[in-house]
PDB file of N, CA and C in Angstrom:
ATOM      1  N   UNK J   1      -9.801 -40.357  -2.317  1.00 57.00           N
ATOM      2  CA  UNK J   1      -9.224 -39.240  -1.586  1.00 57.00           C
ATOM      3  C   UNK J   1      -7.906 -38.800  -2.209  1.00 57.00           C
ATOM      4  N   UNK J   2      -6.975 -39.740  -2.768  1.00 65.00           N
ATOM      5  CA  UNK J   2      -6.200 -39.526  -3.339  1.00 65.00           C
ATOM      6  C   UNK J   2      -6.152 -38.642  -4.447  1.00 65.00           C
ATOM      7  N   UNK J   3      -6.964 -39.367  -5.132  1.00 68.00           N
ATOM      8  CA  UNK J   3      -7.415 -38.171  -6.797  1.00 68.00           C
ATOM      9  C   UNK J   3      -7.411 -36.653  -6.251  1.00 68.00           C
ATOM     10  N   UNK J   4      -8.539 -37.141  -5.499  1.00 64.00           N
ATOM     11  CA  UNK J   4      -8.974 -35.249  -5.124  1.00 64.00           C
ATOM     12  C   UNK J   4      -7.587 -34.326  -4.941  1.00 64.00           C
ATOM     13  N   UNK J   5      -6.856 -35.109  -3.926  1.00 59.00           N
ATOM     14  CA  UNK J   5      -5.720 -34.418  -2.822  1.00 59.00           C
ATOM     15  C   UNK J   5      -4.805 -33.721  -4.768  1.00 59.00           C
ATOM     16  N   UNK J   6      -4.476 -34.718  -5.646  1.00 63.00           N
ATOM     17  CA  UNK J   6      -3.882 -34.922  -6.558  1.00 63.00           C
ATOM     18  C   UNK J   6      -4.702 -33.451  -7.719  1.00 63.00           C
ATOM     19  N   UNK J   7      -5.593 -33.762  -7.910  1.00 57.00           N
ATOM     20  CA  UNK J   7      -6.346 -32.672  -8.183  1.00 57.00           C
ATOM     21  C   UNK J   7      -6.072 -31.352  -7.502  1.00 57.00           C
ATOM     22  N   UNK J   8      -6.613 -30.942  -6.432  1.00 59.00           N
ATOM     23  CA  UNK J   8      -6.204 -29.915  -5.718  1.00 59.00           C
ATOM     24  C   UNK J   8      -4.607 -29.395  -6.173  1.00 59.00           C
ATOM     25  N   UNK J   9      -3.659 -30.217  -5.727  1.00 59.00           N
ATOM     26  CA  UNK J   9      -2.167 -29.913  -5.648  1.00 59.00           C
ATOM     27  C   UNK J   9      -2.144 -29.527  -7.446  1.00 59.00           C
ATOM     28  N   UNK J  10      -2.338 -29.970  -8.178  1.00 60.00           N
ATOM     29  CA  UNK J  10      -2.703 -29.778  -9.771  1.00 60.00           C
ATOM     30  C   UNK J  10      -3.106 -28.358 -10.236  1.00 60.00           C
ATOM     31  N   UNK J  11      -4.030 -27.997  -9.222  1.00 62.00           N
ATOM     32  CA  UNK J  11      -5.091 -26.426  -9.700  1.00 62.00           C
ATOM     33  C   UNK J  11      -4.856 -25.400  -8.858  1.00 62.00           C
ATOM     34  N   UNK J  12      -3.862 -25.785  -7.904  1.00 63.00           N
ATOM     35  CA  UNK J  12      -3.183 -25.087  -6.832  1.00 63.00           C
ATOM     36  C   UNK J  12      -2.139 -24.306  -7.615  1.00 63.00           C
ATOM     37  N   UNK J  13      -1.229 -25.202  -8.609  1.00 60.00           N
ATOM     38  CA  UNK J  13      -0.080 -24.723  -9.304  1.00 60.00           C
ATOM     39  C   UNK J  13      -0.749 -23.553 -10.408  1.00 60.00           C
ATOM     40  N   UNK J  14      -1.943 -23.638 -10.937  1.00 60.00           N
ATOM     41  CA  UNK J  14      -2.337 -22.605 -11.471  1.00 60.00           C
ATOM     42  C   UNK J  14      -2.502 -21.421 -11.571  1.00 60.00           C
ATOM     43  N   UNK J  15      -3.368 -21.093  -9.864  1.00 61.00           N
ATOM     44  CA  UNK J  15      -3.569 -19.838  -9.640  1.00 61.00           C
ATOM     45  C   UNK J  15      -2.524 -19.200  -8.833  1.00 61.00           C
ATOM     46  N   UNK J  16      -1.461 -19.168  -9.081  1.00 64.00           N
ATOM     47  CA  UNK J  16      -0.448 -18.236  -8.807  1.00 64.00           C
ATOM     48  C   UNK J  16      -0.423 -17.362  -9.719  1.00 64.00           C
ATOM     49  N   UNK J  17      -0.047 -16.235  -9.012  1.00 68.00           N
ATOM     50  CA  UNK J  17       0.599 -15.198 -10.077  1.00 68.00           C
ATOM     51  C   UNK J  17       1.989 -15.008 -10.417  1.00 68.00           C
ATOM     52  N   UNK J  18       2.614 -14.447 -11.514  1.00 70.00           N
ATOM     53  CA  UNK J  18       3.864 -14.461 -11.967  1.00 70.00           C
ATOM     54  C   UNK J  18       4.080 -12.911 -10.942  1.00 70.00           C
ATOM     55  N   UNK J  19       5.216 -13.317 -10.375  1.00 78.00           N
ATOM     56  CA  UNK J  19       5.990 -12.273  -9.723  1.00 78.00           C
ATOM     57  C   UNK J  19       6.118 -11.042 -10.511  1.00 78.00           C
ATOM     58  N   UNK J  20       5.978  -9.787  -9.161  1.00 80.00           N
ATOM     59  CA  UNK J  20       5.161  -8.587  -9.638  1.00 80.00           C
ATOM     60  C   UNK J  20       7.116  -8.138  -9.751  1.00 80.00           C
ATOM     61  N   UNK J  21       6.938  -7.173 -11.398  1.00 89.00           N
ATOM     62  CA  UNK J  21       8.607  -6.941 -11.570  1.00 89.00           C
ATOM     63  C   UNK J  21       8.646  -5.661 -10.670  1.00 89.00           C
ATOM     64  N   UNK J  22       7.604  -4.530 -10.586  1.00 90.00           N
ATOM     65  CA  UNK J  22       8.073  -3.597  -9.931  1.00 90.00           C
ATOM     66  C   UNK J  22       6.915  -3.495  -8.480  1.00 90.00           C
ATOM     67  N   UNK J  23       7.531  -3.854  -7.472  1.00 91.00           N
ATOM     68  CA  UNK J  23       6.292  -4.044  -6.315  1.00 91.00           C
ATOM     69  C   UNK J  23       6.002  -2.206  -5.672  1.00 91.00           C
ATOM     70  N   UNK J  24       7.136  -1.422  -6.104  1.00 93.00           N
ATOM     71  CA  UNK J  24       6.915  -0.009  -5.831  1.00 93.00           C
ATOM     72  C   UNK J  24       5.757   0.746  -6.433  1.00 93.00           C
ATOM     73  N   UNK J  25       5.715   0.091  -7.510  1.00 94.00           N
ATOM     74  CA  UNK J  25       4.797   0.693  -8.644  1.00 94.00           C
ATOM     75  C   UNK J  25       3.327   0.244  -8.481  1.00 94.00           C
ATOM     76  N   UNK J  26       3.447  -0.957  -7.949  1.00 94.00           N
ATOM     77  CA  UNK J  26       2.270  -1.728  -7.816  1.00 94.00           C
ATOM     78  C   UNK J  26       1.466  -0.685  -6.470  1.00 94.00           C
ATOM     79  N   UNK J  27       2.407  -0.169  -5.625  1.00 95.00           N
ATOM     80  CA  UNK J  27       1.858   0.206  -3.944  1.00 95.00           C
ATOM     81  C   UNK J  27       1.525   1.676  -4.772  1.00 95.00           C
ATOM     82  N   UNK J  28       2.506   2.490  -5.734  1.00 96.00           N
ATOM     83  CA  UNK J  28       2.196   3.713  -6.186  1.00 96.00           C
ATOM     84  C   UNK J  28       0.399   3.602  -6.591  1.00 96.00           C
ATOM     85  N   UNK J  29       0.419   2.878  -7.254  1.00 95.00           N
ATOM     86  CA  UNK J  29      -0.842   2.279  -8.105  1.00 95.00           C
ATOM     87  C   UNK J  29      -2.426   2.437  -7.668  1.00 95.00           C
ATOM     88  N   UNK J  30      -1.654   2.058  -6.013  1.00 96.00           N
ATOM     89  CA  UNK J  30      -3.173   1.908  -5.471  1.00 96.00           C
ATOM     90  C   UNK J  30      -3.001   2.294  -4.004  1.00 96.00           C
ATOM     91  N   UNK J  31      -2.577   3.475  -3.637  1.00 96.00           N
ATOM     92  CA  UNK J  31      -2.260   4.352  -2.737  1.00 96.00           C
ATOM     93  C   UNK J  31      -2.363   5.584  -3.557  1.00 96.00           C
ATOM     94  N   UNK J  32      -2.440   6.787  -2.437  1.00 96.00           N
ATOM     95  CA  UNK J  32      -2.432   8.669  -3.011  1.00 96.00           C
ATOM     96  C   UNK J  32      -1.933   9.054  -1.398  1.00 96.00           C
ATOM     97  N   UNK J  33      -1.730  10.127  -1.411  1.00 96.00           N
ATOM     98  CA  UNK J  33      -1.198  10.781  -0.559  1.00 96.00           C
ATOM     99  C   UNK J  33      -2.899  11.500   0.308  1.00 96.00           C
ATOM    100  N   UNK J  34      -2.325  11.195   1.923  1.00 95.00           N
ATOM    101  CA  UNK J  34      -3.162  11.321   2.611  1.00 95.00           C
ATOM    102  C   UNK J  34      -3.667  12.864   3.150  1.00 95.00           C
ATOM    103  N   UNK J  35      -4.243  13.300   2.945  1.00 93.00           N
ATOM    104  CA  UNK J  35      -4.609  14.793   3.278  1.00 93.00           C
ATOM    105  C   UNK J  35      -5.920  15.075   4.243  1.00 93.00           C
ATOM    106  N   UNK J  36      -5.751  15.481   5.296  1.00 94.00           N
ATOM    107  CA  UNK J  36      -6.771  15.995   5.994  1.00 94.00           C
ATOM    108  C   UNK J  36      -7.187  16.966   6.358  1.00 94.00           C
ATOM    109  N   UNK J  37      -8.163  17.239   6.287  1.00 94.00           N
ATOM    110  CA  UNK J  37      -8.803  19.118   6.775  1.00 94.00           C
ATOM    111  C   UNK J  37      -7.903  19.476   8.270  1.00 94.00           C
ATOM    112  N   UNK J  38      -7.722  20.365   8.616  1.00 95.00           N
ATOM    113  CA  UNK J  38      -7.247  20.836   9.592  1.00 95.00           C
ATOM    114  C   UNK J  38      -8.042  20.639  11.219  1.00 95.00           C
ATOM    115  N   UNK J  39      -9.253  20.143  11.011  1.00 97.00           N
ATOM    116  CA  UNK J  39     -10.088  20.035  11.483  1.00 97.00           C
ATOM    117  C   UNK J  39      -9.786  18.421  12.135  1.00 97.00           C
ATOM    118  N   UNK J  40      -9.996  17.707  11.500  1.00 96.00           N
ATOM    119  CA  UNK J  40      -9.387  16.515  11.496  1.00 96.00           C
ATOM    120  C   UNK J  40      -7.901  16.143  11.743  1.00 96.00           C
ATOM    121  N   UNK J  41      -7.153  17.042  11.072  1.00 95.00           N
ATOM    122  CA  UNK J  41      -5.511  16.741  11.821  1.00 95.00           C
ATOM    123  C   UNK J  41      -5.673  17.659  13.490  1.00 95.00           C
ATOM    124  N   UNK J  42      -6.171  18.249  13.813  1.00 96.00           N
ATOM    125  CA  UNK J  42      -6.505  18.823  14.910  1.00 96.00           C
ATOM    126  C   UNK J  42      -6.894  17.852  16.180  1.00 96.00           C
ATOM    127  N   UNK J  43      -7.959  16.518  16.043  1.00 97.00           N
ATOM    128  CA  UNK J  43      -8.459  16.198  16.404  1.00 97.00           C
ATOM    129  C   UNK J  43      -7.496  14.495  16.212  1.00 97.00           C
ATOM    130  N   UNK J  44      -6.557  14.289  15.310  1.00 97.00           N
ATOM    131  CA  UNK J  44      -5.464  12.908  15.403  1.00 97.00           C
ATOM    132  C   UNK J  44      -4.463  13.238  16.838  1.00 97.00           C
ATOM    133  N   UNK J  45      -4.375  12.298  17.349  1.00 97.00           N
ATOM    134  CA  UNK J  45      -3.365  11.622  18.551  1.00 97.00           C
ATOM    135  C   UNK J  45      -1.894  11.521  17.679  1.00 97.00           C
ATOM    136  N   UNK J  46      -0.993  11.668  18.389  1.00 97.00           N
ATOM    137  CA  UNK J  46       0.444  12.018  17.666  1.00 97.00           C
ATOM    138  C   UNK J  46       0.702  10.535  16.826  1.00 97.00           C
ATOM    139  N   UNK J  47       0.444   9.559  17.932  1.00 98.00           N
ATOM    140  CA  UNK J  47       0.793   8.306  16.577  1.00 98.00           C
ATOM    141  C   UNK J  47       0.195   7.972  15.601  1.00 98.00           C
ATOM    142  N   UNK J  48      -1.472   8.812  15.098  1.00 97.00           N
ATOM    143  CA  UNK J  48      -1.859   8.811  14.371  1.00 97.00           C
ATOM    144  C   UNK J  48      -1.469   9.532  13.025  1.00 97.00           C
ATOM    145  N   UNK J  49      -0.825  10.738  13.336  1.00 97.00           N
ATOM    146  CA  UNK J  49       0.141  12.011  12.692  1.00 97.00           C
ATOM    147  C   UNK J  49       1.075  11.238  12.395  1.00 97.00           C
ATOM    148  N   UNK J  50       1.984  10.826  13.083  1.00 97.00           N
ATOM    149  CA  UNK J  50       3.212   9.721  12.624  1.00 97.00           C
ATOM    150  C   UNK J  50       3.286   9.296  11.715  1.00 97.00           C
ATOM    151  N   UNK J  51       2.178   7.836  11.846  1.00 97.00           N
ATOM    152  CA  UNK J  51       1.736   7.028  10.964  1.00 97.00           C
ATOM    153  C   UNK J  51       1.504   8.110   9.429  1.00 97.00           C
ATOM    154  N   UNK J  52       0.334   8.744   9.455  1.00 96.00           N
ATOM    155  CA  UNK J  52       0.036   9.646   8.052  1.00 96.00           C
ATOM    156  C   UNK J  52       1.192  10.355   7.553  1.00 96.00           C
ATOM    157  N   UNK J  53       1.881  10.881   8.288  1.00 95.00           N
ATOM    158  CA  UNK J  53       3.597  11.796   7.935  1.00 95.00           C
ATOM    159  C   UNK J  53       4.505  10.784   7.468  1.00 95.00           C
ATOM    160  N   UNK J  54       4.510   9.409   8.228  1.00 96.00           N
ATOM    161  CA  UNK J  54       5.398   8.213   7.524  1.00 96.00           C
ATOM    162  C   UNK J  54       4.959   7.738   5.840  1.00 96.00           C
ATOM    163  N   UNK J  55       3.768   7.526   6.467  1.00 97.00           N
ATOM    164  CA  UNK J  55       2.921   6.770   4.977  1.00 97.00           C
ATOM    165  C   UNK J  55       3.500   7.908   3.708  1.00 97.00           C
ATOM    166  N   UNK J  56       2.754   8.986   4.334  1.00 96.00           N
ATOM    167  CA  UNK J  56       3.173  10.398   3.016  1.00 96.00           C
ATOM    168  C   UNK J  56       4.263  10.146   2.787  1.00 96.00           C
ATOM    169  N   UNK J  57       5.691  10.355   3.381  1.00 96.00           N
ATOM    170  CA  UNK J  57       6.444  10.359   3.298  1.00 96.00           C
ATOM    171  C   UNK J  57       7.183   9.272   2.552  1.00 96.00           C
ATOM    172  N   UNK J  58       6.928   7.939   2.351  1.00 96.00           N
ATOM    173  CA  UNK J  58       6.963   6.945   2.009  1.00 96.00           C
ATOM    174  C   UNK J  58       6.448   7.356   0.244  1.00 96.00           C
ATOM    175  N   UNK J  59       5.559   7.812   0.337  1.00 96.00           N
ATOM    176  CA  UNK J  59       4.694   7.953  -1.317  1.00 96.00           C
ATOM    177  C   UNK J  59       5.697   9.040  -1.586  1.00 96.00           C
ATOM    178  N   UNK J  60       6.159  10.209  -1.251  1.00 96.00           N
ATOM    179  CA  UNK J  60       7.251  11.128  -1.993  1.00 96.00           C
ATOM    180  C   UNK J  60       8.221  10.218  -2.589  1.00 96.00           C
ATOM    181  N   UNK J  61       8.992   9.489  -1.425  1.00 95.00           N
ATOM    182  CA  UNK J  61      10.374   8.615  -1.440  1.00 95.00           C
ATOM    183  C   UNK J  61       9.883   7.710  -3.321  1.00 95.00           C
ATOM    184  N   UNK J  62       8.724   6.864  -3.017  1.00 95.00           N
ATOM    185  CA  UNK J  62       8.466   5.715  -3.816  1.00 95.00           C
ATOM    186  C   UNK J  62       7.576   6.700  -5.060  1.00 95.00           C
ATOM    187  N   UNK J  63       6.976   7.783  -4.868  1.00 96.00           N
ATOM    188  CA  UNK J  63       5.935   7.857  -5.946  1.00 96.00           C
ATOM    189  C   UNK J  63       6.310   9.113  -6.410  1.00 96.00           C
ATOM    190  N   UNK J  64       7.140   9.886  -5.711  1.00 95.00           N
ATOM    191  CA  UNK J  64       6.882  11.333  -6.341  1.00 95.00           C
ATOM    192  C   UNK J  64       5.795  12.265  -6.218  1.00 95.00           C
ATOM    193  N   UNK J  65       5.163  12.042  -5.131  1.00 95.00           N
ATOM    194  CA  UNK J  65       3.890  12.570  -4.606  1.00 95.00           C
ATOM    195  C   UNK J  65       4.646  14.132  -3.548  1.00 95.00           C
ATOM    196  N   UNK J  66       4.167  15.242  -4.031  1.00 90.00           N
ATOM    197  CA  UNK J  66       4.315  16.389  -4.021  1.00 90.00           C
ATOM    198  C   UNK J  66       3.755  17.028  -2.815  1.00 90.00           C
ATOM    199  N   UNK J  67       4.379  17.879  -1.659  1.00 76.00           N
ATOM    200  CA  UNK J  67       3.626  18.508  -0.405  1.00 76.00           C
ATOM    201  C   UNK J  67       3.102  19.320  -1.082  1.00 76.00           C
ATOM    202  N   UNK J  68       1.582  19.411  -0.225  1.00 69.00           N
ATOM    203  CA  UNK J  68       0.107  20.427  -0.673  1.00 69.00           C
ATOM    204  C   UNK J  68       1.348  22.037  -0.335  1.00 69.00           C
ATOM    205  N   UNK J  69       0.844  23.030  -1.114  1.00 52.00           N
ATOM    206  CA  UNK J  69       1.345  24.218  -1.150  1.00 52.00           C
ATOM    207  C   UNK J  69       0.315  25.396  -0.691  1.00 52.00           C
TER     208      UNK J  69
END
């Protein structure tokens, strides 16, 4: 039982990853800016609007993501 435990703690130290240098870039990466038909923002509850106006808002701040024109 020992070995194993010893093992484990061993292959544990492996699969880490090396700390991400830019974690902004990482969220830019794999996020886009949220857009919905009018139809659909019509039919969201205000804290749902919130939430999507925060998030967006968040991707301008961090990504440079541009309001639809």
């Amino acid at each position: 039982m020992g070995k194993a435990l010893m093992l484990c703690v061993a292959l544990a130290g492996c699969t880490t990853l090396p700390p991400v240098s830019n974690p902004r870039q990482v969220w830019c990466d794999h996020n886009e800016a949220r857009r919905r038909s009018l139809a659909v923002l019509a039919a969201m509850s205000r804290p749902e609007l919130d939430e999507m106006n925060s998030f967006n808002a968040q991707g301008a701040k961090w990504c440079g993501w541009k309001a639809n024109a």
